[in-house]
Tab-separated table of C-alpha atoms and ligand atoms in Angstrom:
chain	number	residue	atom	x	y	z
A	205	MET	CA	214.255	174.531	58.302
A	206	SER	CA	211.610	177.167	58.625
A	207	ILE	CA	209.674	179.252	56.158
A	208	ALA	CA	211.408	182.443	57.365
A	209	ASN	CA	213.655	182.954	54.340
A	210	ASP	CA	213.461	184.724	51.012
A	211	LYS	CA	213.097	181.635	48.822
A	212	LYS	CA	210.266	181.620	46.312
A	213	LYS	CA	207.499	179.604	47.985
A	214	ILE	CA	205.470	176.981	46.204
A	215	VAL	CA	202.724	176.591	48.795
A	216	ILE	CA	200.474	173.528	48.857
A	217	LEU	CA	197.451	173.564	51.165
A	218	GLY	CA	196.173	170.167	52.374
A	219	GLY	CA	198.187	166.998	53.046
A	220	SER	CA	196.175	164.222	51.471
A	221	TYR	CA	195.863	162.508	48.082
A	222	GLY	CA	196.040	165.743	46.074
A	223	GLY	CA	198.546	167.736	48.134
A	224	ILE	CA	201.040	164.985	48.950
A	225	SER	CA	201.139	163.649	45.390
A	226	THR	CA	201.603	167.139	43.948
A	227	ALA	CA	204.389	167.900	46.426
A	228	HIS	CA	206.344	164.717	45.598
A	229	TYR	CA	205.879	165.196	41.874
A	230	LEU	CA	207.040	168.821	41.905
A	231	LEU	CA	210.058	168.028	44.086
A	232	LYS	CA	211.068	165.177	41.781
A	233	HIS	CA	210.264	166.533	38.336
A	234	ALA	CA	209.655	170.282	38.350
A	235	VAL	CA	211.830	172.130	40.875
A	236	PRO	CA	215.118	170.417	39.812
A	237	LYS	CA	214.483	171.565	36.224
A	238	LEU	CA	214.067	175.248	37.061
A	239	PRO	CA	216.950	177.683	36.747
A	240	ASP	CA	218.468	178.013	40.248
A	241	PRO	CA	216.383	175.269	41.980
A	242	LYS	CA	217.795	176.247	45.389
A	243	SER	CA	215.953	179.543	45.229
A	244	TYR	CA	212.613	177.682	45.585
A	245	GLN	CA	211.034	176.090	48.637
A	246	LEU	CA	208.023	173.820	48.651
A	247	VAL	CA	205.833	174.497	51.693
A	248	LEU	CA	203.149	171.917	52.507
A	249	ILE	CA	200.571	173.049	55.061
A	250	SER	CA	197.969	170.729	56.528
A	251	THR	CA	195.695	170.706	59.527
A	252	SER	CA	196.803	167.146	60.147
A	253	LEU	CA	200.370	166.013	60.862
A	254	GLN	CA	199.544	162.616	59.422
A	255	THR	CA	197.857	161.505	56.255
A	256	MET	CA	195.464	158.568	56.069
A	257	CYS	CA	193.913	156.045	53.744
A	258	ARG	CA	190.552	157.779	53.900
A	259	PRO	CA	188.497	155.158	52.033
A	260	ALA	CA	189.276	152.739	54.887
A	261	ALA	CA	187.344	154.854	57.417
A	262	PRO	CA	184.041	152.909	57.190
A	263	ARG	CA	185.792	149.787	58.513
A	264	ALA	CA	188.584	151.436	60.512
A	265	LEU	CA	186.126	153.275	62.742
A	266	ILE	CA	184.926	149.964	64.217
A	267	SER	CA	188.232	148.891	65.783
A	268	ASP	CA	192.003	149.503	65.596
A	269	ALA	CA	192.345	145.764	64.934
A	270	MET	CA	190.810	146.152	61.462
A	271	PHE	CA	193.991	147.609	59.896
A	272	PRO	CA	197.674	147.983	60.797
A	273	GLN	CA	197.598	151.481	62.274
A	274	ASP	CA	201.098	152.370	61.023
A	275	LYS	CA	199.900	151.835	57.448
A	276	LEU	CA	196.539	153.518	57.959
A	277	PHE	CA	198.096	156.718	59.347
A	278	VAL	CA	201.429	157.950	58.000
A	279	SER	CA	203.550	160.904	59.126
A	280	ILE	CA	203.739	163.623	56.462
A	281	PRO	CA	207.130	165.088	57.551
A	282	GLU	CA	208.706	161.610	57.555
A	283	SER	CA	207.414	160.959	54.032
A	284	PHE	CA	209.371	164.011	52.837
A	285	ALA	CA	212.594	163.514	54.813
A	286	GLN	CA	214.143	162.151	51.586
A	287	TYR	CA	214.472	165.603	49.964
A	288	ALA	CA	217.417	168.011	50.253
A	289	PRO	CA	217.316	170.182	53.384
A	290	GLY	CA	215.733	173.522	52.612
A	291	SER	CA	213.839	172.305	49.550
A	292	PHE	CA	210.774	171.242	51.552
A	293	VAL	CA	209.027	172.400	54.722
A	294	PHE	CA	205.944	170.957	56.390
A	295	GLU	CA	203.870	173.157	58.676
A	296	GLN	CA	200.936	171.815	60.652
A	297	GLY	CA	198.269	174.481	60.486
A	298	THR	CA	195.060	175.649	58.907
A	299	ALA	CA	194.789	178.113	56.048
A	300	THR	CA	192.370	180.812	57.209
A	301	ALA	CA	192.467	183.454	54.486
A	302	LEU	CA	193.689	183.660	50.927
A	303	ASP	CA	194.479	187.118	49.588
A	304	HIS	CA	194.901	186.285	45.928
A	305	GLU	CA	195.288	189.941	44.946
A	306	ASN	CA	198.422	190.276	47.085
A	307	LYS	CA	199.466	186.620	46.732
A	308	THR	CA	199.494	185.749	50.431
A	309	VAL	CA	197.850	183.047	52.488
A	310	SER	CA	197.225	183.329	56.236
A	311	VAL	CA	197.803	180.200	58.279
A	312	LEU	CA	196.977	179.420	61.911
A	313	LEU	CA	199.901	177.236	62.959
A	314	THR	CA	199.415	174.305	65.365
A	315	LYS	CA	201.912	174.061	68.223
A	316	SER	CA	203.283	170.740	69.455
A	317	ASP	CA	200.872	170.781	72.433
A	318	ASP	CA	198.023	170.808	69.862
A	319	SER	CA	197.039	174.395	70.554
A	320	THR	CA	197.139	177.028	67.842
A	321	SER	CA	199.466	180.011	67.835
A	322	ASP	CA	199.200	183.322	66.025
A	323	GLU	CA	198.483	183.535	62.381
A	324	VAL	CA	201.375	183.804	59.945
A	325	LYS	CA	201.041	185.322	56.515
A	326	ILE	CA	202.953	183.485	53.807
A	327	ALA	CA	203.752	185.129	50.471
A	328	TYR	CA	203.487	182.571	47.711
A	329	HIS	CA	205.082	182.411	44.288
A	330	ALA	CA	202.750	179.538	43.342
A	331	LEU	CA	199.812	178.071	45.246
A	332	VAL	CA	197.972	174.741	45.081
A	333	ILE	CA	194.658	174.455	46.912
A	334	SER	CA	194.087	170.806	47.858
A	335	THR	CA	192.187	171.138	51.120
A	336	GLY	CA	189.635	168.489	50.138
A	337	ALA	CA	186.207	168.123	51.662
A	338	SER	CA	184.748	167.187	55.058
A	339	THR	CA	181.845	164.876	55.764
A	340	PRO	CA	179.157	165.933	58.276
A	341	SER	CA	180.152	162.905	60.373
A	342	PRO	CA	183.638	163.420	61.823
A	343	LEU	CA	184.164	159.629	61.765
A	344	LEU	CA	185.023	159.563	58.052
A	345	GLY	CA	188.161	161.665	57.679
A	346	PHE	CA	190.065	164.615	59.083
A	347	THR	CA	187.515	167.263	59.928
A	348	ARG	CA	190.384	168.566	62.072
A	349	ASP	CA	193.373	166.293	62.560
A	350	GLU	CA	194.334	162.729	63.448
A	351	THR	CA	193.961	163.320	67.200
A	352	ALA	CA	190.382	164.544	66.782
A	353	LEU	CA	189.537	161.684	64.418
A	354	LYS	CA	190.911	159.017	66.760
A	355	THR	CA	189.120	160.598	69.740
A	356	SER	CA	185.816	160.458	67.847
A	357	TRP	CA	186.420	156.790	66.983
A	358	VAL	CA	187.042	155.943	70.647
A	359	ALA	CA	183.781	157.608	71.741
A	360	PHE	CA	181.849	155.921	68.931
A	361	ARG	CA	183.238	152.459	69.706
A	362	ILE	CA	182.203	152.674	73.351
A	363	ALA	CA	178.632	153.495	72.318
A	364	LEU	CA	178.720	150.897	69.530
A	365	ALA	CA	179.217	148.096	72.045
A	366	GLU	CA	175.750	148.851	73.473
A	367	ALA	CA	174.000	149.987	70.289
A	368	LYS	CA	170.963	148.137	69.014
A	369	HIS	CA	169.641	150.502	66.383
A	370	ILE	CA	171.849	152.614	64.123
A	371	VAL	CA	170.851	154.850	61.244
A	372	VAL	CA	173.251	155.856	58.490
A	373	ALA	CA	172.004	158.659	56.260
A	374	GLY	CA	173.329	159.236	52.751
A	375	GLY	CA	172.984	157.541	49.405
A	376	GLY	CA	176.601	157.567	48.234
A	377	ALA	CA	179.333	154.979	48.475
A	378	SER	CA	180.484	155.999	51.968
A	379	GLY	CA	176.970	155.649	53.407
A	380	VAL	CA	176.527	152.216	51.863
A	381	GLU	CA	179.998	151.136	53.016
A	382	VAL	CA	179.429	152.297	56.584
A	383	ALA	CA	176.029	150.558	56.678
A	384	GLY	CA	177.579	147.341	55.317
A	385	GLU	CA	180.459	147.355	57.797
A	386	LEU	CA	178.212	148.104	60.770
A	387	GLY	CA	175.590	145.644	59.553
A	388	GLU	CA	178.185	142.890	59.471
A	389	HIS	CA	179.683	143.945	62.797
A	390	LEU	CA	176.335	144.093	64.564
A	391	ASN	CA	174.836	141.210	62.649
A	392	GLY	CA	171.602	142.840	61.666
A	393	ARG	CA	171.092	145.892	63.779
A	394	ALA	CA	171.912	148.721	61.393
A	395	GLY	CA	169.450	150.738	59.374
A	396	TYR	CA	170.282	152.798	56.354
A	397	GLY	CA	168.525	155.668	54.699
A	398	GLY	CA	169.232	157.300	51.382
A	399	ALA	CA	167.286	159.340	48.864
A	400	ARG	CA	168.875	157.371	46.034
A	401	ILE	CA	171.343	154.582	46.542
A	402	LEU	CA	174.730	154.693	44.697
A	403	PRO	CA	173.810	157.320	42.091
A	404	TYR	CA	177.161	156.985	40.252
A	405	LEU	CA	176.382	153.360	39.389
A	406	ARG	CA	173.659	151.930	37.151
A	407	PRO	CA	170.397	150.947	38.960
A	408	ALA	CA	170.948	147.177	38.539
A	409	ILE	CA	174.233	147.399	40.503
A	410	ALA	CA	172.554	149.500	43.194
A	411	GLU	CA	169.864	146.822	43.529
A	412	THR	CA	172.527	144.158	44.089
A	413	ALA	CA	174.074	146.393	46.751
A	414	GLU	CA	170.735	146.623	48.490
A	415	MET	CA	170.315	142.847	48.404
A	416	TYR	CA	173.754	142.386	50.014
A	417	LEU	CA	172.921	145.002	52.644
A	418	ALA	CA	169.644	143.207	53.408
A	419	LYS	CA	171.579	139.962	53.978
A	420	LEU	CA	173.614	141.807	56.605
A	421	GLY	CA	170.385	142.911	58.259
A	422	VAL	CA	170.484	146.449	56.930
A	423	ARG	CA	167.107	147.926	56.024
A	424	THR	CA	167.257	150.496	53.209
A	425	LEU	CA	164.718	153.299	53.212
A	426	HIS	CA	164.155	154.778	49.762
A	427	ASN	CA	163.470	158.385	48.906
A	428	THR	CA	163.628	159.262	52.546
A	429	ARG	CA	165.448	162.184	54.058
A	430	VAL	CA	166.263	162.980	57.645
A	431	THR	CA	164.657	166.371	58.250
A	432	ALA	CA	165.418	166.871	61.948
A	433	VAL	CA	167.871	165.458	64.476
A	434	VAL	CA	167.430	165.859	68.232
A	435	PRO	CA	169.802	166.664	69.859
A	436	ALA	CA	171.065	168.679	66.888
A	437	ALA	CA	174.707	167.738	67.551
A	438	ALA	CA	174.037	163.968	67.372
A	439	GLY	CA	176.185	162.400	64.677
A	440	THR	CA	178.312	165.507	64.205
A	441	GLU	CA	179.860	167.034	67.367
A	442	GLU	CA	178.487	164.145	69.429
A	443	VAL	CA	179.224	160.907	67.601
A	444	ALA	CA	178.078	158.682	70.476
A	445	ALA	CA	174.736	160.379	71.225
A	446	ASN	CA	171.299	158.720	71.124
A	447	ALA	CA	169.062	160.623	68.750
A	448	THR	CA	165.528	161.072	67.592
A	449	LEU	CA	165.320	161.434	63.830
A	450	THR	CA	162.359	162.862	61.976
A	451	LEU	CA	162.048	161.618	58.406
A	452	ASP	CA	160.330	163.427	55.563
A	453	ASN	CA	157.780	160.592	55.314
A	454	GLY	CA	156.556	161.572	58.770
A	455	GLU	CA	158.186	158.648	60.581
A	456	THR	CA	160.127	159.233	63.781
A	457	LEU	CA	163.029	156.965	64.679
A	458	ARG	CA	164.727	156.674	68.047
A	459	VAL	CA	168.263	155.472	67.407
A	460	ASP	CA	171.248	154.563	69.550
A	461	LEU	CA	173.669	155.967	66.983
A	462	TYR	CA	173.299	158.211	63.960
A	463	ILE	CA	175.899	158.633	61.196
A	464	PRO	CA	175.270	161.374	58.626
A	465	ALA	CA	177.260	160.191	55.602
A	466	THR	CA	175.555	162.722	53.377
A	467	GLY	CA	177.418	164.890	50.863
A	468	ALA	CA	180.865	166.194	51.654
A	469	ILE	CA	181.439	169.916	52.113
A	470	PRO	CA	184.515	171.445	50.423
A	471	ASN	CA	187.072	172.915	52.855
A	472	THR	CA	187.272	176.205	51.003
A	473	THR	CA	185.756	178.890	53.244
A	474	PHE	CA	189.162	180.615	53.492
A	475	VAL	CA	188.936	181.450	49.784
A	476	SER	CA	187.050	184.471	48.436
A	477	GLU	CA	183.552	183.689	47.185
A	478	THR	CA	184.541	185.099	43.804
A	479	LEU	CA	186.836	182.095	43.314
A	480	ARG	CA	184.260	179.499	44.371
A	481	CYS	CA	181.441	177.734	42.536
A	482	PRO	CA	177.916	177.746	44.030
A	483	ASP	CA	178.616	174.262	45.506
A	484	GLY	CA	181.635	175.634	47.387
A	485	ARG	CA	184.341	174.046	45.270
A	486	ILE	CA	187.166	176.177	43.885
A	487	ASN	CA	186.312	177.335	40.377
A	488	THR	CA	189.033	175.493	38.460
A	489	ASP	CA	189.691	175.347	34.723
A	490	ALA	CA	188.913	171.688	34.045
A	491	SER	CA	191.586	171.448	31.330
A	492	THR	CA	194.588	173.236	32.894
A	493	LEU	CA	193.672	172.996	36.618
A	494	ARG	CA	194.406	176.710	37.131
A	495	VAL	CA	191.997	178.558	39.419
A	496	VAL	CA	189.811	180.898	37.385
A	497	GLY	CA	190.291	184.563	38.303
A	498	ALA	CA	192.915	183.974	41.002
A	499	GLY	CA	195.853	185.581	39.199
A	500	GLU	CA	199.052	183.864	38.124
A	501	ARG	CA	200.178	180.452	39.398
A	502	VAL	CA	197.180	179.405	41.501
A	503	TYR	CA	195.862	175.854	41.028
A	504	SER	CA	193.443	173.417	42.632
A	505	ILE	CA	193.216	169.620	42.703
A	506	GLY	CA	191.143	166.981	44.479
A	507	ASP	CA	187.835	167.283	46.290
A	508	ALA	CA	188.271	171.044	46.830
A	509	SER	CA	188.422	171.607	43.088
A	510	SER	CA	185.559	171.812	40.579
A	511	ALA	CA	187.709	170.189	37.868
A	512	ALA	CA	186.344	166.657	38.241
A	513	ARG	CA	184.167	164.346	40.294
A	514	PRO	CA	185.719	163.795	43.736
A	515	ALA	CA	187.575	160.486	43.487
A	516	ILE	CA	191.123	159.297	44.003
A	517	HIS	CA	191.542	157.926	40.464
A	518	ASN	CA	190.770	161.402	39.135
A	519	ILE	CA	193.383	162.930	41.428
A	520	ALA	CA	195.980	160.384	40.279
A	521	SER	CA	195.427	161.267	36.637
A	522	MET	CA	195.392	165.006	37.359
A	523	VAL	CA	198.755	165.104	39.155
A	524	PRO	CA	201.092	164.817	36.104
A	525	VAL	CA	198.998	167.359	34.169
A	526	LEU	CA	198.835	169.832	37.046
A	527	CYS	CA	202.560	169.544	37.744
A	528	ALA	CA	203.500	169.954	34.061
A	529	ASN	CA	201.475	173.170	33.961
A	530	ILE	CA	202.981	174.431	37.220
A	531	LYS	CA	206.471	173.689	35.877
A	532	ARG	CA	205.658	175.545	32.665
A	533	ASP	CA	204.385	178.589	34.570
A	534	LEU	CA	207.428	178.583	36.865
A	535	LEU	CA	209.795	178.415	33.878
A	536	LEU	CA	208.011	181.361	32.271
A	537	ALA	CA	208.134	183.320	35.544
A	538	ALA	CA	211.873	182.572	35.705
A	539	GLY	CA	212.322	184.294	32.339
A	540	GLN	CA	212.414	181.248	30.044
A	541	SER	CA	210.946	181.622	26.578
A	542	ALA	CA	207.505	180.224	25.758
A	543	GLN	CA	209.238	177.796	23.415
A	544	ALA	CA	211.488	176.468	26.178
A	545	ALA	CA	208.579	176.270	28.656
A	546	GLY	CA	206.434	174.247	26.233
A	547	ASN	CA	202.666	174.052	25.892
A	548	ASP	CA	200.011	173.491	28.528
A	549	ARG	CA	199.078	169.917	29.245
A	550	ILE	CA	195.363	169.248	29.121
A	551	PHE	CA	193.393	167.164	31.640
A	552	LYS	CA	190.432	165.145	30.450
A	553	GLU	CA	188.309	163.378	33.032
A	554	ASP	CA	187.447	159.751	32.386
A	555	THR	CA	183.711	159.902	32.992
A	556	ARG	CA	183.015	156.212	32.491
A	557	GLU	CA	181.111	154.499	35.314
A	558	THR	CA	183.798	153.825	37.948
A	559	GLN	CA	183.138	153.060	41.601
A	560	LEU	CA	183.865	150.039	43.776
A	561	VAL	CA	181.758	149.611	46.901
A	562	PRO	CA	182.543	146.851	49.406
A	563	ILE	CA	179.551	145.664	51.402
A	564	GLY	CA	180.756	144.078	54.586
A	565	ARG	CA	183.916	141.996	54.690
A	566	SER	CA	183.209	139.548	51.866
A	567	LYS	CA	180.953	141.167	49.264
A	568	GLY	CA	180.841	144.230	47.068
A	569	VAL	CA	179.423	145.854	43.964
A	570	GLY	CA	180.817	148.198	41.386
A	571	ALA	CA	182.148	148.987	37.975
A	572	ALA	CA	185.360	150.376	36.525
A	573	MET	CA	185.811	152.106	33.187
A	574	GLY	CA	182.194	151.265	32.385
A	575	MET	CA	182.517	147.542	33.099
A	576	LYS	CA	180.518	145.865	35.854
A	577	PHE	CA	182.734	143.997	38.319
A	578	PRO	CA	181.704	140.788	40.088
A	579	SER	CA	181.498	140.834	43.882
A	580	PHE	CA	184.673	138.771	44.248
A	581	LEU	CA	186.730	141.248	42.227
A	582	VAL	CA	185.410	144.196	44.253
A	583	TRP	CA	186.427	142.338	47.403
A	584	LEU	CA	189.860	141.502	45.952
A	585	ILE	CA	190.677	145.012	44.759
A	586	LYS	CA	189.064	147.106	47.484
A	587	GLY	CA	187.037	145.189	50.076
A	588	ARG	CA	190.000	143.181	51.382
A	589	ASP	CA	191.824	146.207	52.777
A	590	TYR	CA	190.030	149.301	51.422
A	591	TRP	CA	192.947	150.348	49.170
A	592	LEU	CA	195.565	150.184	51.916
A	593	TRP	CA	197.713	148.210	49.459
A	594	THR	CA	197.960	151.342	47.297
A	595	THR	CA	198.811	154.078	49.785
A	596	GLY	CA	202.391	153.091	50.736
A	597	ASN	CA	203.758	154.148	47.339
A	598	LEU	CA	201.539	157.188	47.241
A	599	TRP	CA	202.633	158.663	50.583
A	600	SER	CA	206.323	157.807	50.048
A	601	GLY	CA	206.280	159.335	46.549
A	602	LYS	CA	207.418	156.085	44.879
A	603	GLN	CA	204.312	156.218	42.716
A	604	TRP	CA	205.761	159.368	41.155
A	605	THR	CA	209.363	158.199	40.651
A	606	LYS	CA	208.953	158.485	36.878
A	607	GLU	CA	207.694	161.601	35.148
A	608	SER	CA	204.515	160.612	33.326
B	842	FAD	C1	184.345	157.224	53.649
B	842	FAD	C2	184.948	157.588	52.337
B	842	FAD	C3	185.302	156.611	51.424
B	842	FAD	C4	185.874	156.939	50.201
B	842	FAD	N1	186.219	155.929	49.331
B	842	FAD	C5	186.779	156.243	48.140
B	842	FAD	C6	187.181	155.245	47.214
B	842	FAD	O1	187.061	154.061	47.482
B	842	FAD	N2	187.706	155.610	46.042
B	842	FAD	C7	187.878	156.924	45.701
B	842	FAD	O2	188.351	157.228	44.602
B	842	FAD	N3	187.542	157.916	46.565
B	842	FAD	C8	186.987	157.590	47.760
B	842	FAD	N4	186.624	158.585	48.631
B	842	FAD	C9	186.900	159.970	48.257
B	842	FAD	C10	188.364	160.272	48.549
B	842	FAD	O3	188.640	159.981	49.893
B	842	FAD	C11	188.671	161.702	48.211
B	842	FAD	O4	188.453	161.889	46.808
B	842	FAD	C12	190.097	162.092	48.578
B	842	FAD	O5	190.371	161.855	49.925
B	842	FAD	C13	190.304	163.545	48.259
B	842	FAD	O6	191.615	163.879	48.526
B	842	FAD	P1	192.039	165.397	48.702
B	842	FAD	O7	193.529	165.413	48.676
B	842	FAD	O8	191.332	166.248	47.720
B	842	FAD	O9	191.504	165.880	50.120
B	842	FAD	P2	191.087	165.193	51.499
B	842	FAD	O10	191.381	163.736	51.490
B	842	FAD	O11	189.718	165.662	51.787
B	842	FAD	O12	192.090	165.850	52.516
B	842	FAD	C14	192.190	167.246	52.698
B	842	FAD	C15	193.348	167.543	53.623
B	842	FAD	O13	193.437	168.963	53.778
B	842	FAD	C16	193.488	169.302	55.162
B	842	FAD	N5	192.832	170.612	55.298
B	842	FAD	C17	191.498	170.864	55.289
B	842	FAD	N6	191.289	172.199	55.419
B	842	FAD	C18	192.510	172.779	55.499
B	842	FAD	C19	192.961	174.130	55.625
B	842	FAD	N7	192.098	175.158	55.682
B	842	FAD	N8	194.301	174.365	55.703
B	842	FAD	C20	195.186	173.333	55.630
B	842	FAD	N9	194.811	172.041	55.522
B	842	FAD	C21	193.492	171.766	55.425
B	842	FAD	C22	192.761	168.171	55.862
B	842	FAD	O14	193.200	168.032	57.204
B	842	FAD	C23	193.178	166.963	55.015
B	842	FAD	O15	194.405	166.451	55.438
B	842	FAD	C24	186.077	158.286	49.875
B	842	FAD	C25	185.724	159.278	50.791
B	842	FAD	C26	185.178	158.957	52.000
B	842	FAD	C27	184.802	160.041	52.982
């Protein structure tokens, strides 16, 4: 089934936690309840053909033996084969321009030989922007697609076998996790630099994290920033390159490997600046998840959206709210009365201290819903397999069997 038909398109951009969950939920609970459901088609577009358990990247990058690869990477089209023919289409491609005035999105489609073909322009009836965010290091998610990610892992692993001194930059959970995994793997040859370690967690928990890192041989540099990297592509385009790092305290470090795990950059450059916040995220109404100023039936969820802090638990609690509001707007557009369509559902972010951070293969720190968790519990819930136990139901849509 192609997109060349006159069905009303519900277009979702980005095939990860936000996009895949929204697609399953709409196909199960919204589209069947619209008048004439067959006149709609859900179109999911993603740069990657597969989806992945992204939190597992800090350990997965070390070796394919760390996780069952068929659980780590899952085919998006196969996850949606369960729906009626014609109701769903997956296209591998990259959104390049959103024309929200004329309600079209331009997409550069990827051909089966991995090259890109001409751009197609898709007219949407409703649009969900869930293109997430990319890290400066390509080792930590899909900066392009699964082929590019796996190629970068292969190059990194070859260099890792010889590496003696590694620097990880970045004070967030991913930086700490990467440093912990590499520290354990190398048994004391990783270094780690961050301006402020684990800022989402209280200082006492961050101090415990630092103690665990030290036991793995990881040295933490405080209030230190990398100001220059030579060659400039080390850690980004060239994941296996030796580098010379200049720090803002004047120190110079020669390192075998450099991993910039500093802040993620939203994948939103295809959207007009008028719809973006200064930090690059899509300006989203934090209650209704509609994009501010984008016209009717445009929404955003996940790391691309300004609605909440980027985290999977926030996405999971946004999905039912977002989909209820999309369903309401689609019913209204189909001529149903406001009474029949119902009221908006309102999202409210749970801002309590919540973050679990494994440190190596047996320890961890963190808190959930404001409660500090002991190391063992962090290991049990996350450190054992970095959430891989949760993604099966998410990708297959089973998590969304019931309307919630
Ligand atoms: C190393 C690491 C560890 C993490 N650990 C945790 C954790 O333990 N717990 C937690 O809650 N969160 C964690 N996070 C954050 C979590 O991964 C994100 O919140 C989550 O992945 C966001 O999902 P998303 O759907 O918004 O987008 P992403 O996961 O960023 O995916 C975006 C998708 O859109 C595609 N795409 C990008 N641009 C385009 C385009 N122009 N057109 C079409 N497709 C496009 C990409 O290929 C990708 O498939 C971690 C992040 C990292 C990097």
